């Protein structure tokens, strides 16, 4: 008899109509805060942006169309270490395609990767070598989206990586690669650490390696590293408040995120809106779809506990050894190479692109990112 705890269950997204009607009513009844004239972004997300997004969400956005798009892909759930895990499993037309697991971050979701599914699973239709095809597993992080709220403590980077190793084992993938963005850029290298026997390589869009406090680390720093360090410092000085709240008081904020779709929209949109770069600004539909998933699954509060778990976890003492490749895009913090090489002793690729893919390159520059992933895993599979 199969182990019930390891069963993989088919899943479809079917949000009750009553929940969509309740959402519409809450958006219509929103009470708006005041705003200083000409304040701009320096006080945080402007009222004008939230009102625009909320009105679009209420009157112009079609959740059912996105529900149908997601349901085009095979989806499943399974219980790992006491936690429900939701994932898309998209098989390539090529039986010999190589498996990859793709991990999103906050405030994103599996929607981050929808635009690279085609180029990665069926490269021939996108003008690439058909031999560079992949079978894809795209899970929702524990506590996020259709994985549902986390059920106990400890669901941070390391425990998630251990769960992903178990997920790939259950799916029958003996050797595979890992791809990540944002939190996924931390989970994927950790997955290479905890499952080194099976992970052939890791491809990320950021490497989060920071100064240790030793002043000699800054001696003779390259111009590229100095520019990234300056960008990091600006982020700490101007945009880091969300991470402090998440790491220290996530439950305090969670009450507002669970009760108000406008509050959730304002809070989550702070990093979507800061990704706007010229004519490559994130579209309202992408922003609202990601926020809608958090609202409809009531995971606004549980998702931000991820930061708390990582802030209270013991950091890994040794560098990773799995081959790691980076592809970073204009508008994003990709990493400081000097510190990245300290933390990852097998850093084999460092590609920077002028294309304004920002923090969501899989959505804004899917063809470039997919080509970089194919190029990396042509060597590490």
Tab-separated table of C-alpha atoms in Angstrom, residues 150-327:
chain	number	residue	atom	x	y	z
A	150	UNK	CA	2.689	27.371	6.716
A	151	UNK	CA	1.534	25.074	9.494
A	152	UNK	CA	4.476	25.356	11.873
A	153	UNK	CA	7.745	27.136	12.557
A	154	UNK	CA	10.932	26.846	10.570
A	155	UNK	CA	9.803	27.160	6.954
A	156	UNK	CA	12.703	29.225	5.682
A	157	UNK	CA	15.410	28.649	3.096
A	158	UNK	CA	16.994	25.468	4.465
A	159	UNK	CA	13.789	23.599	5.274
A	160	UNK	CA	12.372	24.556	1.877
A	161	UNK	CA	15.487	23.233	0.129
A	162	UNK	CA	15.137	19.959	2.001
A	163	UNK	CA	11.481	19.778	0.956
A	164	UNK	CA	12.391	20.433	-2.693
A	165	UNK	CA	14.902	17.571	-2.570
A	166	UNK	CA	12.146	15.292	-1.311
A	167	UNK	CA	9.704	16.603	-3.938
A	168	UNK	CA	12.099	15.840	-6.787
A	169	UNK	CA	12.744	12.391	-5.323
A	170	UNK	CA	9.002	11.673	-5.230
A	171	UNK	CA	8.685	12.768	-8.841
A	172	UNK	CA	11.377	10.290	-9.831
A	173	UNK	CA	14.071	12.776	-10.868
A	174	UNK	CA	17.429	11.310	-9.926
A	175	UNK	CA	19.432	14.199	-11.413
A	176	UNK	CA	18.188	17.721	-11.973
A	177	UNK	CA	19.016	21.423	-11.961
A	178	UNK	CA	17.698	24.274	-9.824
A	179	UNK	CA	16.699	27.769	-10.946
A	180	UNK	CA	15.735	30.645	-8.668
A	181	UNK	CA	14.807	34.301	-8.333
A	182	UNK	CA	14.631	36.375	-5.130
A	183	UNK	CA	14.012	33.850	-2.309
A	184	UNK	CA	14.515	31.218	-4.984
A	185	UNK	CA	18.040	32.555	-5.454
A	186	UNK	CA	18.700	31.507	-1.855
A	187	UNK	CA	16.741	28.243	-1.896
A	188	UNK	CA	18.361	26.944	-5.092
A	189	UNK	CA	22.017	27.119	-3.916
A	190	UNK	CA	20.926	25.593	-0.601
A	191	UNK	CA	19.216	22.810	-2.534
A	192	UNK	CA	22.555	22.180	-4.216
A	193	UNK	CA	24.090	21.927	-0.762
A	194	UNK	CA	21.545	19.561	0.813
A	195	UNK	CA	21.104	17.383	-2.278
A	196	UNK	CA	24.510	17.638	-3.928
A	197	UNK	CA	24.356	14.027	-5.067
A	198	UNK	CA	21.438	14.833	-7.377
A	199	UNK	CA	21.681	18.560	-8.211
A	200	UNK	CA	23.908	19.089	-11.256
A	201	UNK	CA	23.898	22.878	-11.214
A	202	UNK	CA	22.158	26.012	-9.962
A	203	UNK	CA	21.139	29.064	-12.004
A	204	UNK	CA	20.026	32.248	-10.223
A	205	UNK	CA	19.279	35.895	-10.970
A	206	UNK	CA	20.812	37.216	-7.730
A	207	UNK	CA	23.545	36.054	-5.387
A	208	UNK	CA	22.915	37.382	-1.889
A	209	UNK	CA	26.423	37.488	-0.455
A	210	UNK	CA	27.202	40.483	1.727
A	211	UNK	CA	30.150	42.053	3.579
A	212	UNK	CA	31.256	40.142	6.671
A	213	UNK	CA	32.406	43.217	8.590
A	214	UNK	CA	36.093	42.795	7.759
A	215	UNK	CA	37.215	46.178	6.331
A	216	UNK	CA	39.933	44.514	4.243
A	217	UNK	CA	37.208	42.972	2.074
A	218	UNK	CA	36.795	46.374	0.392
A	219	UNK	CA	40.450	46.720	-0.669
A	220	UNK	CA	40.969	46.975	-4.446
A	221	UNK	CA	37.296	46.361	-5.174
A	222	UNK	CA	36.402	46.332	-8.869
A	223	UNK	CA	34.309	49.130	-10.335
A	224	UNK	CA	31.470	46.683	-11.014
A	225	UNK	CA	31.486	45.412	-7.434
A	226	UNK	CA	31.657	48.968	-6.075
A	227	UNK	CA	28.606	49.911	-8.150
A	228	UNK	CA	26.687	46.912	-6.829
A	229	UNK	CA	27.728	47.763	-3.276
A	230	UNK	CA	26.457	51.314	-3.765
A	231	UNK	CA	23.144	49.937	-5.075
A	232	UNK	CA	22.922	47.647	-2.060
A	233	UNK	CA	23.589	50.533	0.304
A	234	UNK	CA	20.854	52.592	-1.346
A	235	UNK	CA	18.424	49.709	-0.919
A	236	UNK	CA	19.285	49.392	2.776
A	237	UNK	CA	18.859	53.128	3.264
A	238	UNK	CA	15.606	53.509	1.342
A	239	UNK	CA	13.756	50.229	0.768
A	240	UNK	CA	14.695	47.778	3.499
A	241	UNK	CA	11.929	48.553	5.986
A	242	UNK	CA	9.693	45.745	4.678
A	243	UNK	CA	12.375	43.142	5.402
A	244	UNK	CA	12.864	44.450	8.954
A	245	UNK	CA	9.138	44.207	9.665
A	246	UNK	CA	8.940	40.728	8.147
A	247	UNK	CA	11.954	39.518	10.099
A	248	UNK	CA	10.872	40.968	13.445
A	249	UNK	CA	7.082	41.449	13.574
A	250	UNK	CA	5.384	39.530	10.749
A	251	UNK	CA	2.294	38.656	12.765
A	252	UNK	CA	1.644	42.294	13.643
A	253	UNK	CA	1.375	43.183	9.977
A	254	UNK	CA	-0.452	39.972	9.031
A	255	UNK	CA	-3.780	41.169	10.514
A	256	UNK	CA	-3.983	44.046	8.034
A	257	UNK	CA	-2.881	41.916	5.082
A	258	UNK	CA	-5.577	39.319	5.795
A	259	UNK	CA	-8.382	41.861	6.213
A	260	UNK	CA	-7.796	44.436	3.471
A	261	UNK	CA	-7.068	43.718	-0.200
A	262	UNK	CA	-6.037	47.362	-0.616
A	263	UNK	CA	-3.653	47.025	2.311
A	264	UNK	CA	-2.195	43.858	0.807
A	265	UNK	CA	-1.924	45.565	-2.574
A	266	UNK	CA	-0.127	48.581	-1.113
A	267	UNK	CA	2.300	46.461	0.902
A	268	UNK	CA	3.153	43.925	-1.799
A	269	UNK	CA	3.301	46.487	-4.586
A	270	UNK	CA	6.221	48.339	-3.015
A	271	UNK	CA	8.733	46.018	-4.685
A	272	UNK	CA	6.775	45.590	-7.901
A	273	UNK	CA	6.549	49.342	-8.400
A	274	UNK	CA	10.206	49.914	-7.571
A	275	UNK	CA	11.022	47.574	-10.457
A	276	UNK	CA	9.662	50.090	-12.975
A	277	UNK	CA	12.388	51.016	-15.473
A	278	UNK	CA	11.471	53.176	-18.454
A	279	UNK	CA	9.407	51.317	-21.029
A	280	UNK	CA	9.971	48.027	-19.171
A	281	UNK	CA	7.822	48.826	-16.159
A	282	UNK	CA	5.956	45.875	-14.739
A	283	UNK	CA	2.449	45.761	-16.142
A	284	UNK	CA	-0.530	46.193	-13.839
A	285	UNK	CA	-1.875	42.763	-14.782
A	286	UNK	CA	1.283	41.020	-13.577
A	287	UNK	CA	1.239	42.994	-10.324
A	288	UNK	CA	-2.439	42.363	-9.613
A	289	UNK	CA	-2.251	38.665	-10.501
A	290	UNK	CA	0.522	38.070	-7.989
A	291	UNK	CA	-1.296	40.042	-5.295
A	292	UNK	CA	-4.577	38.283	-6.094
A	293	UNK	CA	-2.987	34.888	-5.454
A	294	UNK	CA	-1.902	36.005	-1.974
A	295	UNK	CA	-5.379	37.395	-1.275
A	296	UNK	CA	-7.379	34.434	-2.555
A	297	UNK	CA	-5.237	31.950	-0.597
A	298	UNK	CA	-4.979	34.174	2.522
A	299	UNK	CA	-1.194	33.809	2.539
A	300	UNK	CA	-0.228	37.464	2.812
A	301	UNK	CA	0.654	36.948	6.468
A	302	UNK	CA	2.167	33.481	6.314
A	303	UNK	CA	4.403	34.364	3.359
A	304	UNK	CA	6.188	37.145	5.214
A	305	UNK	CA	7.034	34.784	8.082
A	306	UNK	CA	9.616	33.372	5.686
A	307	UNK	CA	11.834	36.353	6.543
A	308	UNK	CA	11.438	35.714	10.263
A	309	UNK	CA	12.456	32.085	9.867
A	310	UNK	CA	15.583	32.994	7.924
A	311	UNK	CA	16.488	35.804	10.331
A	312	UNK	CA	16.391	33.324	13.224
A	313	UNK	CA	18.126	30.442	11.439
A	314	UNK	CA	21.763	29.491	11.855
A	315	UNK	CA	23.668	30.487	8.702
A	316	UNK	CA	25.618	27.889	6.773
A	317	UNK	CA	29.292	27.915	7.731
A	318	UNK	CA	30.813	26.454	4.567
A	319	UNK	CA	30.617	27.651	0.951
A	320	UNK	CA	28.525	25.740	-1.551
A	321	UNK	CA	30.286	23.460	-4.035
A	322	UNK	CA	27.664	22.838	-6.727
A	323	UNK	CA	28.266	24.711	-10.027
A	324	UNK	CA	26.437	28.063	-9.870
A	325	UNK	CA	25.629	30.472	-12.690
A	326	UNK	CA	24.281	34.012	-12.424
A	327	UNK	CA	22.275	35.996	-14.974
